[in-house]
Tab-separated table of C-alpha atoms in Angstrom:
chain	number	residue	atom	x	y	z
A	1	UNK	CA	12.249	110.334	88.867
A	2	UNK	CA	13.187	113.418	86.831
A	3	UNK	CA	9.632	114.726	87.038
A	4	UNK	CA	9.592	114.412	90.829
A	5	UNK	CA	12.934	116.236	91.178
A	6	UNK	CA	11.686	118.935	88.796
A	7	UNK	CA	8.534	119.417	90.869
A	8	UNK	CA	10.550	119.632	94.100
A	9	UNK	CA	12.914	122.209	92.597
A	10	UNK	CA	9.935	124.215	91.296
A	11	UNK	CA	8.359	124.072	94.772
A	12	UNK	CA	11.583	125.233	96.437
A	13	UNK	CA	11.955	128.049	93.923
A	14	UNK	CA	8.355	129.142	94.536
A	15	UNK	CA	8.873	129.047	98.308
A	16	UNK	CA	12.075	131.062	97.951
A	17	UNK	CA	10.307	133.675	95.838
A	18	UNK	CA	7.567	133.960	98.483
A	19	UNK	CA	10.205	134.315	101.203
A	20	UNK	CA	12.020	137.023	99.203
A	21	UNK	CA	8.756	138.921	98.704
A	22	UNK	CA	7.888	138.690	102.406
A	23	UNK	CA	11.394	139.872	103.318
A	24	UNK	CA	11.150	142.856	100.932
A	25	UNK	CA	7.740	143.833	102.335
A	26	UNK	CA	9.126	143.688	105.891
A	27	UNK	CA	12.112	145.853	104.883
A	28	UNK	CA	9.762	148.379	103.270
A	29	UNK	CA	7.653	148.531	106.436
A	30	UNK	CA	10.785	149.018	108.561
A	31	UNK	CA	12.002	151.797	106.262
A	32	UNK	CA	8.593	153.481	106.316
A	33	UNK	CA	8.422	153.273	110.116
A	34	UNK	CA	11.947	154.633	110.539
A	35	UNK	CA	11.197	157.497	108.114
A	36	UNK	CA	7.922	158.255	109.929
A	37	UNK	CA	9.822	158.139	113.230
A	38	UNK	CA	12.403	160.637	111.975
A	39	UNK	CA	9.671	163.003	110.814
A	40	UNK	CA	7.936	162.650	114.195
A	41	UNK	CA	11.197	163.590	115.929
A	42	UNK	CA	11.473	166.685	113.705
């Protein structure tokens, strides 16, 4: 029982880390695009 719960928590933590990484990458792309856009306007 404890082992199964531990594995599920580990899986959730891993999924959350992947989601955080994906979110950060998307934010970086948005920032880069907005910066590029501002330079294009100038």
